[in-house]
Coordinates of C-alpha atoms in Angstrom, one line a residue:
Chain A
M12 CA -25.6 -13.4 -13.1
R13 CA -28.3 -16.0 -13.4
A14 CA -29.5 -17.7 -10.2
D15 CA -28.6 -21.1 -11.4
A16 CA -25.1 -20.2 -12.8
P17 CA -22.3 -21.6 -10.8
A18 CA -20.5 -19.2 -8.4
I19 CA -17.2 -20.8 -9.3
A20 CA -16.3 -23.0 -12.3
L21 CA -12.9 -24.5 -12.8
E22 CA -11.9 -26.5 -15.8
Q23 CA -8.6 -28.4 -15.8
V24 CA -6.9 -25.5 -14.1
A25 CA -3.1 -25.8 -13.6
K26 CA -0.5 -23.5 -12.1
R27 CA 3.2 -24.0 -12.4
Y28 CA 5.8 -21.9 -10.6
G29 CA 9.1 -22.8 -12.4
K30 CA 9.4 -26.5 -11.9
V31 CA 6.9 -26.7 -9.1
E32 CA 3.4 -27.7 -10.1
A33 CA 1.3 -26.0 -7.4
V34 CA -2.0 -26.9 -8.9
R35 CA -2.7 -29.5 -11.6
D36 CA -5.8 -30.4 -13.5
V37 CA -8.3 -29.1 -11.0
S38 CA -11.9 -29.1 -12.1
F39 CA -15.0 -28.4 -10.0
T40 CA -18.0 -26.2 -10.0
L41 CA -19.7 -24.7 -7.0
P42 CA -23.3 -23.6 -7.2
Q43 CA -24.5 -20.5 -5.5
G44 CA -25.4 -20.7 -1.8
V45 CA -23.3 -23.6 -0.7
L46 CA -20.6 -23.8 1.9
A47 CA -17.7 -25.8 0.6
A48 CA -14.3 -26.6 2.1
L49 CA -11.0 -27.1 0.5
V50 CA -9.0 -29.5 2.6
G51 CA -5.4 -30.4 2.3
H52 CA -1.9 -30.3 3.8
N53 CA 0.1 -27.2 3.7
G54 CA 1.4 -26.8 0.1
A55 CA -1.5 -28.8 -1.3
G56 CA -2.5 -25.9 -3.5
K57 CA -5.3 -24.3 -1.5
T58 CA -3.9 -20.8 -1.3
T59 CA -2.7 -20.9 -5.0
L60 CA -6.2 -21.8 -6.1
M61 CA -7.7 -18.9 -4.1
K62 CA -5.1 -16.5 -5.5
M63 CA -6.1 -17.5 -9.0
M64 CA -9.7 -17.0 -8.2
L65 CA -8.9 -13.5 -7.0
G66 CA -6.9 -12.8 -10.2
L67 CA -3.7 -12.4 -8.3
A68 CA -2.1 -15.3 -10.2
R69 CA -2.7 -16.5 -13.7
P70 CA -3.4 -20.1 -14.4
T71 CA -0.8 -21.7 -16.7
A72 CA -3.6 -23.9 -18.2
G73 CA -7.3 -24.4 -18.0
R74 CA -10.2 -22.1 -17.6
M75 CA -11.9 -20.5 -14.6
L76 CA -14.9 -18.4 -14.1
V77 CA -15.6 -16.7 -10.8
L78 CA -19.0 -15.1 -10.5
G79 CA -19.3 -15.5 -14.2
R80 CA -16.1 -13.7 -15.1
D81 CA -12.5 -14.7 -15.8
P82 CA -10.5 -13.3 -12.8
S83 CA -7.2 -13.1 -14.7
A84 CA -8.7 -10.7 -17.2
G85 CA -8.1 -8.0 -14.6
G86 CA -11.7 -6.7 -14.4
I87 CA -12.9 -5.4 -11.1
E88 CA -16.6 -6.2 -11.5
A89 CA -16.4 -9.6 -9.9
R90 CA -14.4 -8.3 -7.0
R91 CA -17.2 -5.9 -6.0
Q92 CA -19.3 -8.9 -5.0
L93 CA -16.5 -10.9 -3.5
G94 CA -15.2 -11.0 0.1
C95 CA -11.8 -12.4 0.8
L96 CA -9.9 -13.3 4.0
P97 CA -6.3 -14.3 3.2
E98 CA -4.3 -16.7 5.3
N99 CA -2.6 -15.0 8.3
V100 CA -4.3 -11.7 7.4
T101 CA -2.3 -8.6 8.2
F102 CA -3.2 -4.9 8.3
N103 CA -1.3 -1.6 8.4
A104 CA -0.5 -1.5 12.0
A105 CA -0.5 2.3 12.3
L106 CA -4.2 2.6 11.6
T107 CA -7.1 1.9 14.0
G108 CA -9.6 -0.9 13.4
R109 CA -12.3 1.6 12.6
E110 CA -10.1 3.6 10.1
M111 CA -9.2 0.3 8.4
I112 CA -12.7 -1.1 8.0
R113 CA -14.0 2.3 6.9
F114 CA -11.3 2.5 4.2
F115 CA -12.3 -1.0 2.9
A116 CA -16.0 0.0 3.1
R117 CA -15.4 3.0 0.9
L118 CA -13.5 0.9 -1.6
K119 CA -16.5 -1.3 -1.9
G120 CA -19.0 1.5 -1.9
E121 CA -20.4 0.5 1.5
S122 CA -21.5 3.0 4.1
T123 CA -19.3 3.7 7.1
K124 CA -22.3 2.8 9.3
A125 CA -22.5 -0.7 7.9
A126 CA -18.7 -1.0 8.5
D127 CA -19.0 0.0 12.1
G128 CA -21.9 -2.4 12.5
L129 CA -19.7 -5.3 11.2
L130 CA -17.0 -4.4 13.7
E131 CA -19.6 -4.7 16.5
R132 CA -20.8 -7.9 15.0
V133 CA -17.4 -9.6 15.3
G134 CA -17.0 -8.2 18.8
L135 CA -14.4 -5.5 18.0
G136 CA -16.7 -2.5 18.9
A137 CA -14.8 -1.7 22.0
A138 CA -11.4 -2.0 20.3
A139 CA -12.4 0.0 17.2
G140 CA -10.5 3.1 18.2
R141 CA -7.2 1.3 19.0
R142 CA -4.4 0.8 16.6
I143 CA -4.3 -2.5 14.9
G144 CA -0.7 -2.9 16.0
T145 CA -2.0 -3.5 19.5
Y146 CA -4.5 -6.2 18.4
S147 CA -4.0 -9.9 19.3
K148 CA -3.9 -12.5 16.5
G149 CA -7.6 -13.4 17.2
M150 CA -8.6 -9.8 16.9
R151 CA -6.9 -9.3 13.6
Q152 CA -8.5 -12.5 12.4
R153 CA -11.9 -11.1 13.4
L154 CA -11.2 -7.7 11.7
G155 CA -10.3 -9.8 8.6
L156 CA -13.6 -11.5 8.8
A157 CA -15.5 -8.3 9.2
Q158 CA -13.8 -6.7 6.1
A159 CA -14.6 -9.9 4.1
L160 CA -18.3 -9.5 4.9
L161 CA -18.5 -5.9 3.7
G162 CA -20.8 -5.1 0.8
S163 CA -23.1 -8.2 1.0
P164 CA -20.7 -10.4 -1.0
R165 CA -22.0 -13.1 -3.3
L166 CA -18.9 -15.1 -2.8
L167 CA -16.6 -15.5 0.2
L168 CA -13.1 -16.9 -0.2
L169 CA -11.7 -17.6 3.3
D170 CA -8.2 -19.1 3.7
E171 CA -7.9 -20.8 7.1
P172 CA -10.5 -18.5 8.6
T173 CA -10.7 -20.1 12.1
T174 CA -7.0 -20.2 13.0
G175 CA -6.4 -18.1 16.1
L176 CA -10.1 -17.8 17.1
D177 CA -11.3 -18.8 20.6
P178 CA -13.9 -21.6 20.6
E179 CA -16.6 -19.1 21.6
V180 CA -15.7 -16.7 18.7
R181 CA -15.5 -19.8 16.4
Q182 CA -19.2 -20.6 17.1
G183 CA -20.1 -17.0 16.3
F184 CA -18.1 -17.2 13.1
W185 CA -19.9 -20.3 11.9
S186 CA -23.3 -18.8 12.7
I187 CA -22.5 -15.6 10.7
L188 CA -21.4 -17.8 7.8
A189 CA -24.6 -19.9 8.0
E190 CA -26.6 -16.6 7.8
F191 CA -24.8 -15.5 4.6
V192 CA -25.2 -19.0 3.0
A193 CA -28.9 -18.9 3.8
R194 CA -29.1 -15.6 1.8
G195 CA -27.5 -17.2 -1.2
T196 CA -23.8 -16.4 -0.6
T197 CA -21.3 -19.1 -1.7
V198 CA -18.6 -19.7 0.8
L199 CA -15.3 -21.5 -0.1
L200 CA -13.0 -21.9 2.8
S201 CA -9.9 -23.8 3.3
S202 CA -9.1 -25.6 6.5
H203 CA -7.1 -28.2 8.1
A204 CA -9.1 -28.3 11.3
L205 CA -11.2 -31.0 9.8
E206 CA -13.4 -32.0 12.7
E207 CA -15.0 -28.5 12.9
L208 CA -16.2 -28.8 9.3
E209 CA -18.4 -31.7 10.2
G210 CA -22.0 -30.7 9.9
K211 CA -21.1 -27.3 8.4
A212 CA -19.5 -27.9 5.0
E213 CA -22.0 -29.3 2.5
R214 CA -19.2 -30.1 0.1
V215 CA -15.6 -31.1 0.8
I216 CA -12.9 -31.0 -1.8
I217 CA -9.7 -32.8 -0.8
L218 CA -6.5 -31.6 -2.4
D219 CA -3.2 -33.3 -2.4
R220 CA -0.1 -31.9 -4.1
G221 CA -2.2 -29.7 -6.3
R222 CA -4.7 -32.4 -7.4
V223 CA -8.3 -33.0 -6.4
V224 CA -8.3 -36.5 -4.8
A225 CA -11.9 -36.4 -3.6
D226 CA -14.8 -34.1 -4.1
G227 CA -18.3 -34.5 -2.7
A228 CA -20.7 -34.2 0.1
M229 CA -19.5 -35.6 3.4
D230 CA -21.9 -38.6 3.2
E231 CA -20.9 -39.3 -0.4
L232 CA -17.2 -39.3 0.5
R233 CA -18.0 -41.7 3.4
R234 CA -19.7 -44.0 1.0
L235 CA -16.9 -43.8 -1.5
A236 CA -14.3 -44.5 1.1
R237 CA -16.2 -47.5 2.5
L238 CA -14.6 -46.8 5.8
P239 CA -15.7 -49.1 8.6
V240 CA -18.4 -47.8 11.0
R241 CA -17.4 -48.2 14.6
I242 CA -19.9 -49.2 17.3
R243 CA -19.1 -48.7 21.0
V244 CA -21.2 -50.8 23.3
R245 CA -21.5 -50.9 27.1
L246 CA -22.4 -54.5 27.9
A247 CA -25.0 -55.4 30.5
A248 CA -23.7 -56.9 33.7
G249 CA -23.2 -60.6 33.4
A250 CA -24.3 -60.7 29.8
S251 CA -22.7 -63.4 27.6
R252 CA -20.0 -62.3 25.3
D253 CA -19.9 -65.1 22.8
W254 CA -22.0 -63.1 20.2
L255 CA -19.2 -60.4 19.9
P256 CA -17.4 -60.4 16.6
S257 CA -13.8 -61.6 16.9
D258 CA -12.3 -58.2 16.2
A259 CA -14.1 -56.5 19.1
V260 CA -11.7 -54.6 21.4
V261 CA -12.3 -54.3 25.1
L262 CA -11.9 -50.7 26.0
Q263 CA -12.3 -51.1 29.7
D264 CA -13.6 -53.7 32.1
R265 CA -13.9 -52.2 35.5
D266 CA -17.4 -51.2 36.5
A267 CA -19.0 -52.1 33.2
C268 CA -17.4 -53.7 30.2
E269 CA -17.1 -51.4 27.2
V270 CA -16.2 -52.8 23.8
E271 CA -15.6 -51.3 20.4
M272 CA -16.1 -53.1 17.1
A273 CA -15.9 -52.1 13.5
C274 CA -17.9 -53.3 10.5
A275 CA -18.4 -52.5 6.8
P276 CA -21.1 -49.9 6.2
E277 CA -23.5 -52.5 4.7
E278 CA -23.1 -54.8 7.7
K279 CA -24.0 -52.1 10.1
M280 CA -27.7 -52.9 10.5
D281 CA -27.0 -56.6 11.1
L282 CA -24.5 -55.9 13.8
L283 CA -26.8 -53.4 15.4
R284 CA -29.6 -56.0 15.6
R285 CA -27.2 -58.4 17.3
V286 CA -26.2 -55.8 19.8
A287 CA -29.8 -54.8 20.4
A288 CA -30.9 -58.3 21.2
E289 CA -32.4 -58.7 24.7
G290 CA -30.1 -58.4 27.7
R291 CA -26.8 -57.7 25.8
A292 CA -26.1 -54.0 26.0
T293 CA -27.1 -51.1 28.2
D294 CA -25.8 -48.3 25.9
L295 CA -24.3 -47.9 22.5
D296 CA -22.6 -45.2 20.5
L297 CA -22.4 -45.2 16.7
L298 CA -19.2 -43.6 15.4
P299 CA -19.2 -42.8 11.7
P300 CA -15.8 -42.3 10.1
T301 CA -14.5 -38.8 10.9
L302 CA -13.3 -36.4 8.3
D303 CA -9.8 -37.0 9.5
E304 CA -10.1 -40.7 8.7
L305 CA -11.6 -39.9 5.4
Y306 CA -8.8 -37.5 4.6
A307 CA -6.2 -40.1 5.6
H308 CA -8.0 -42.7 3.5
F309 CA -8.0 -40.6 0.3
L310 CA -4.4 -39.6 0.7
Q311 CA -3.6 -43.3 1.3
G312 CA -5.4 -44.2 -1.9
R313 CA -3.2 -41.7 -3.8
S314 CA 0.0 -43.2 -2.6
D315 CA -1.2 -46.7 -3.4
L316 CA -1.9 -45.6 -6.9
E317 CA 1.4 -44.0 -7.3
A318 CA 3.3 -47.0 -5.9
R319 CA 1.8 -49.2 -8.6
P320 CA 4.2 -49.7 -11.6
Chain B
M8 CA -10.8 7.8 -9.7
K9 CA -12.5 7.3 -6.3
G10 CA -10.3 4.2 -5.6
L11 CA -7.2 6.3 -6.5
L12 CA -8.1 9.0 -4.1
L13 CA -8.9 6.5 -1.3
V14 CA -5.5 4.8 -1.7
A15 CA -3.8 8.2 -1.7
G16 CA -5.7 9.3 1.3
K17 CA -4.8 6.2 3.3
E18 CA -1.2 6.7 2.4
I19 CA -1.3 10.3 3.7
R20 CA -3.0 9.2 6.9
E21 CA -0.4 6.5 7.4
G22 CA 2.3 9.0 6.8
M23 CA 0.9 11.3 9.4
R24 CA 0.5 8.4 11.9
N25 CA 4.0 7.1 11.2
R26 CA 5.4 10.6 11.9
W27 CA 6.9 10.8 8.4
V28 CA 5.1 14.0 7.7
V29 CA 6.1 15.6 11.0
A30 CA 9.7 14.3 10.8
A31 CA 10.2 15.5 7.3
T32 CA 8.6 18.9 7.9
L33 CA 10.6 19.6 11.1
L34 CA 13.8 18.6 9.4
L35 CA 13.3 20.8 6.4
A36 CA 12.0 23.7 8.6
A37 CA 15.0 23.5 11.0
L38 CA 17.5 23.4 8.1
A39 CA 15.7 26.2 6.2
L40 CA 15.6 28.5 9.3
T41 CA 19.2 27.8 10.1
L42 CA 20.2 28.7 6.6
A43 CA 18.0 31.7 6.4
F44 CA 19.6 33.3 9.5
L45 CA 23.1 31.9 9.7
G46 CA 23.6 31.5 6.0
A47 CA 22.9 35.1 5.3
A48 CA 26.0 36.2 7.3
P49 CA 28.6 35.7 4.6
A50 CA 26.5 37.5 2.0
G51 CA 26.5 40.5 4.3
R52 CA 24.1 43.3 3.7
V53 CA 25.3 44.3 0.3
G54 CA 24.1 43.2 -3.1
A55 CA 22.2 40.0 -2.6
G56 CA 18.7 40.0 -1.2
A57 CA 18.2 37.8 1.8
L58 CA 15.6 35.5 0.1
E59 CA 17.9 34.9 -2.9
V60 CA 20.6 33.6 -0.6
V61 CA 18.0 31.3 0.9
V62 CA 17.0 30.1 -2.5
V63 CA 20.6 29.2 -3.4
S64 CA 21.4 27.5 -0.1
L65 CA 18.0 25.7 0.1
S66 CA 18.2 24.4 -3.4
S67 CA 21.7 23.1 -2.8
L68 CA 20.4 21.4 0.3
S69 CA 17.3 20.0 -1.4
I70 CA 19.4 18.2 -4.0
F71 CA 20.7 16.0 -1.2
L72 CA 17.8 15.8 1.1
L73 CA 14.6 15.6 -1.0
P74 CA 15.7 12.6 -3.1
L75 CA 16.8 10.9 0.1
I76 CA 13.4 11.5 1.9
A77 CA 11.5 10.6 -1.3
L78 CA 13.4 7.3 -1.7
L79 CA 13.0 6.5 2.0
I80 CA 9.2 6.8 1.8
S81 CA 8.7 5.2 -1.6
H82 CA 11.1 2.3 -1.9
D83 CA 8.8 0.3 0.5
A84 CA 5.5 1.3 -1.1
I85 CA 4.8 -1.9 -3.0
V86 CA 7.3 -4.6 -2.1
G87 CA 6.8 -3.7 1.6
E88 CA 3.0 -4.3 1.4
M89 CA 3.6 -7.5 -0.6
E90 CA 6.0 -8.8 2.1
R91 CA 3.7 -7.9 4.9
G92 CA 0.8 -9.5 3.2
T93 CA -1.4 -6.4 3.1
M94 CA -1.2 -6.1 -0.7
L95 CA -3.1 -9.4 -1.2
L96 CA -6.1 -8.1 0.7
L97 CA -6.0 -4.7 -1.0
L98 CA -6.0 -6.3 -4.4
S99 CA -9.0 -8.5 -3.6
Y100 CA -11.0 -5.2 -3.5
P101 CA -12.4 -3.6 -6.7
L102 CA -9.2 -1.6 -7.4
T103 CA -7.1 -1.8 -10.5
R104 CA -3.4 -2.2 -10.2
W105 CA -2.6 1.2 -11.6
Q106 CA -4.9 2.8 -9.1
V107 CA -2.8 1.2 -6.3
V108 CA 0.5 2.4 -7.8
V109 CA -0.6 5.9 -8.7
G110 CA -2.6 6.4 -5.5
K111 CA 0.5 5.5 -3.4
F112 CA 2.6 7.8 -5.5
L113 CA 0.2 10.7 -5.1
G114 CA 0.0 10.1 -1.3
H115 CA 3.8 10.2 -1.0
V116 CA 4.0 13.4 -3.2
V117 CA 1.5 15.1 -1.0
I118 CA 3.5 14.2 2.1
L119 CA 6.7 15.5 0.6
G120 CA 4.9 18.6 -0.8
V121 CA 3.4 19.5 2.6
A122 CA 6.8 19.0 4.3
T123 CA 8.6 21.2 1.7
L124 CA 6.0 23.9 1.6
V125 CA 5.6 24.2 5.4
G126 CA 9.3 23.7 6.1
Y127 CA 10.8 26.0 3.5
G128 CA 7.8 28.4 3.8
A129 CA 8.7 28.8 7.5
A130 CA 12.0 30.3 6.5
A131 CA 10.5 32.8 4.1
V132 CA 7.9 33.8 6.6
A133 CA 10.6 34.2 9.3
L134 CA 12.6 36.5 7.0
A135 CA 9.6 38.6 6.2
V136 CA 8.7 38.9 9.8
A137 CA 12.3 39.8 10.7
G138 CA 11.8 42.9 8.5
E139 CA 13.9 42.0 5.5
A140 CA 13.0 43.8 2.4
I141 CA 12.0 41.2 -0.2
A142 CA 11.4 42.1 -3.8
A143 CA 8.6 40.6 -5.8
D144 CA 11.2 38.9 -8.1
S145 CA 12.7 37.2 -5.1
W146 CA 9.3 35.8 -4.0
R147 CA 8.9 34.5 -7.5
A148 CA 12.2 32.8 -7.4
F149 CA 11.4 31.3 -4.0
A150 CA 8.0 30.0 -5.2
L151 CA 9.6 28.4 -8.3
M152 CA 12.2 26.9 -6.0
I153 CA 9.5 25.3 -3.8
G154 CA 7.6 24.1 -6.9
S155 CA 10.6 22.6 -8.6
T156 CA 11.7 21.0 -5.2
V157 CA 8.4 19.2 -5.0
L158 CA 8.8 18.1 -8.6
L159 CA 12.3 16.8 -7.8
G160 CA 10.8 14.9 -4.8
A161 CA 8.1 13.5 -7.1
A162 CA 10.7 12.3 -9.6
F163 CA 12.4 10.3 -6.8
V164 CA 9.1 9.1 -5.4
A165 CA 8.4 7.7 -8.9
L166 CA 11.8 6.2 -9.1
G167 CA 11.5 4.6 -5.7
T168 CA 8.0 3.3 -6.5
F169 CA 9.4 1.8 -9.8
V170 CA 12.2 0.0 -7.8
S171 CA 9.6 -1.1 -5.3
A172 CA 7.4 -2.6 -8.0
M173 CA 10.4 -4.5 -9.6
V174 CA 12.1 -6.2 -6.7
E175 CA 11.3 -9.3 -4.7
A176 CA 12.5 -8.2 -1.3
R177 CA 12.4 -5.0 0.8
G178 CA 16.2 -5.2 1.4
T179 CA 16.9 -5.2 -2.3
A180 CA 14.7 -2.2 -2.8
A181 CA 16.5 -0.3 0.0
G182 CA 19.9 -1.2 -1.5
I183 CA 18.9 0.0 -4.9
A184 CA 17.4 3.2 -3.5
V185 CA 20.7 4.0 -1.7
G186 CA 22.5 3.3 -4.9
L187 CA 20.2 5.6 -6.9
W188 CA 20.7 8.4 -4.4
L189 CA 24.5 8.1 -4.4
L190 CA 24.5 8.0 -8.2
S191 CA 22.3 11.0 -8.8
V192 CA 23.5 13.4 -6.1
L193 CA 27.2 12.5 -5.9
I194 CA 28.6 10.1 -8.5
W195 CA 27.0 11.5 -11.6
D196 CA 28.5 15.0 -11.2
M197 CA 31.9 13.7 -10.3
A198 CA 31.9 11.3 -13.2
L199 CA 30.8 14.1 -15.5
L200 CA 33.5 16.4 -14.3
G201 CA 36.1 13.7 -14.6
M202 CA 35.0 13.0 -18.2
L203 CA 35.2 16.7 -19.1
V204 CA 38.7 17.0 -17.7
A205 CA 39.9 13.9 -19.4
D206 CA 38.2 14.7 -22.7
Q207 CA 39.7 18.2 -22.9
G208 CA 36.8 19.3 -25.0
Q209 CA 37.6 16.9 -27.8
T210 CA 34.3 15.0 -28.2
I211 CA 32.0 16.2 -25.5
G212 CA 30.4 19.3 -26.8
A213 CA 27.8 21.6 -25.3
A214 CA 24.9 19.6 -26.7
M215 CA 26.2 16.4 -25.2
L216 CA 26.9 18.0 -21.9
D217 CA 23.3 19.2 -21.9
A218 CA 22.0 15.8 -22.6
L219 CA 24.1 14.3 -19.9
L220 CA 22.8 16.9 -17.4
L221 CA 19.2 16.1 -18.3
L222 CA 19.8 12.4 -17.7
N223 CA 20.0 13.2 -14.0
P224 CA 16.9 14.7 -12.4
A225 CA 19.1 16.2 -9.6
D226 CA 21.2 18.1 -12.3
A227 CA 18.1 19.3 -14.1
Y228 CA 16.8 20.7 -10.8
R229 CA 20.2 22.3 -10.0
L230 CA 20.4 24.0 -13.3
F231 CA 16.8 25.3 -13.1
N232 CA 17.3 26.8 -9.7
L233 CA 20.9 27.9 -9.5
A234 CA 21.3 29.1 -13.1
G235 CA 17.9 29.6 -14.5
L236 CA 16.6 32.2 -12.2
P237 CA 17.7 35.9 -12.6
N238 CA 19.7 37.3 -9.6
V239 CA 20.2 33.8 -8.3
G240 CA 22.5 32.6 -11.1
Q241 CA 25.2 35.2 -10.2
L242 CA 25.1 34.2 -6.5
S243 CA 25.5 30.5 -7.1
G244 CA 28.4 30.6 -9.3
M245 CA 26.5 28.4 -11.8
G246 CA 26.1 31.3 -14.3
G247 CA 29.0 30.0 -16.3
I248 CA 27.4 26.7 -17.1
A249 CA 24.1 28.3 -17.7
E250 CA 25.4 30.6 -20.3
G251 CA 27.1 27.9 -22.3
S252 CA 24.1 25.7 -22.1
G253 CA 21.1 25.7 -24.4
L254 CA 18.8 24.5 -21.7
S255 CA 16.0 26.9 -21.0
A256 CA 13.8 26.8 -17.9
P257 CA 10.9 25.1 -19.6
V258 CA 13.2 22.3 -21.0
L259 CA 14.6 21.7 -17.5
L260 CA 11.1 21.6 -16.0
G261 CA 10.1 19.3 -18.8
A262 CA 13.0 17.0 -18.1
L263 CA 12.0 16.9 -14.4
G264 CA 8.4 16.1 -15.5
A265 CA 9.6 13.3 -17.6
W266 CA 11.6 11.9 -14.7
V267 CA 8.2 11.8 -12.8
L268 CA 6.1 10.3 -15.6
V269 CA 8.5 7.7 -17.1
P270 CA 9.4 5.8 -13.9
L271 CA 5.8 6.0 -12.7
A272 CA 4.5 4.5 -16.0
G273 CA 7.2 1.9 -15.6
A274 CA 6.0 1.1 -12.1
V275 CA 2.4 0.7 -13.3
A276 CA 3.4 -1.5 -16.2
V277 CA 5.6 -3.8 -14.0
F278 CA 3.1 -4.1 -11.2
A279 CA 0.3 -4.8 -13.6
R280 CA 2.1 -8.0 -14.7
R281 CA 3.2 -9.1 -11.3
E282 CA 1.8 -12.2 -9.6
L283 CA 1.4 -12.3 -5.9

């Protein structure tokens, strides 16, 4: 595969289960070496999309290429270079963690040594000889991650990878992913823990009822949404308040007065200059719209559109 | 090929871990030993060789037990993994669908084969150790019995795998497996007998009876072991049917082989088209 060829290319892909349209008219391409997130409610079509990318379900319409090949053609070549972590991953409980990962390693033509190394890497070295039936949910999730990373994959498909992980393990998880992305691996993960994607996902694709409602870099989406920027200011003692915009909200007024105000993105600098004027404020926080707000905004936009006659 | 063996190996390992291998082996060995020593009593010391008696009683037992064990192991093979969610992960690996199905089938047949060989072999070894004189012919009959028993087991593993690839839920697979077992080991023969009695030889001739017997793997196995082997046929009381039947041992074995291959091919074809 050429270095500039997209890792994933979807063109008007649709999937219908009986009367239910799980995915409709989804098109996007992901270049190699990016970390992208699929965001959406349960039932928005994230898992169905991933199943189609794995060739486990056939699209009813549209075309898709994963690592340069059509996954529903049934070939196994693309799957050699692909790592996958399904949602709520489960394993055969009777086997030990080491047996399981070695089995998967052999399937991918990876050495058992590399497999053991990955177990260490996700912190399961000590539990490797125990049966998976005795593992906690977080441990199973880590084993799932370890098997996905086998064989230096060029594409990682991770469905809700951080559910059940402790905050500490979560940090490790993100740093491992960053390492793979730096080496040119494409990562597509789905999540509904939006706040943790901030600063990590270069690209966010928001799905709703099987449709893409927004797709872009986090900053781009913010610009598109034109959500107000909020500024939180701690006023200097005894400073006048008549310069405050009329929509400013007093958060607390005990030891020092804290107010929060919102403004359109293009008015941000004006407002900042007013705040920064001599003697008005002792501290300020700039709060860009969070992904949660963005998500709510785009979903809101959808229902407005649909409400129109 | 490598993927196939890896899947089969994992199935065997799981079978040993789940105690399937141990349980099946112990069950078969216990019954075989019991039959070898207690079952020989009515035959007394005249005429029949000890091992022939064991062949007759063990093959009668196998008809009930092996299909049951085979269906128990195999009905869960595919639908169970799909329900537990492990199939999704397995299929994200560079494995083709047929490798998964055939690998699981092979693993289950090895489990059954080991249980049969060790379990029934224990009885033969015990007889030999106890000082019974056993003719070379008897050994041959015994070896053929073990081989055809494994083949019978494989036929029902294939049937169970086919059912497992077809259905949506494990419960359905279990229900169909029980139904298949009852049909092949109990109902088929009774229905056949009823038909023959009702028909009074009007329409059902020898050729048709042969065909009906081949349509049930358990009957093909029964005929092969109880009637097809010299010295054993007289003991089992099946000699009558065998004489009127045009079914030779190779035909019976071929029928058993077809009962392995056809359902297995069906399972591969069905699973290849399934979406997860």
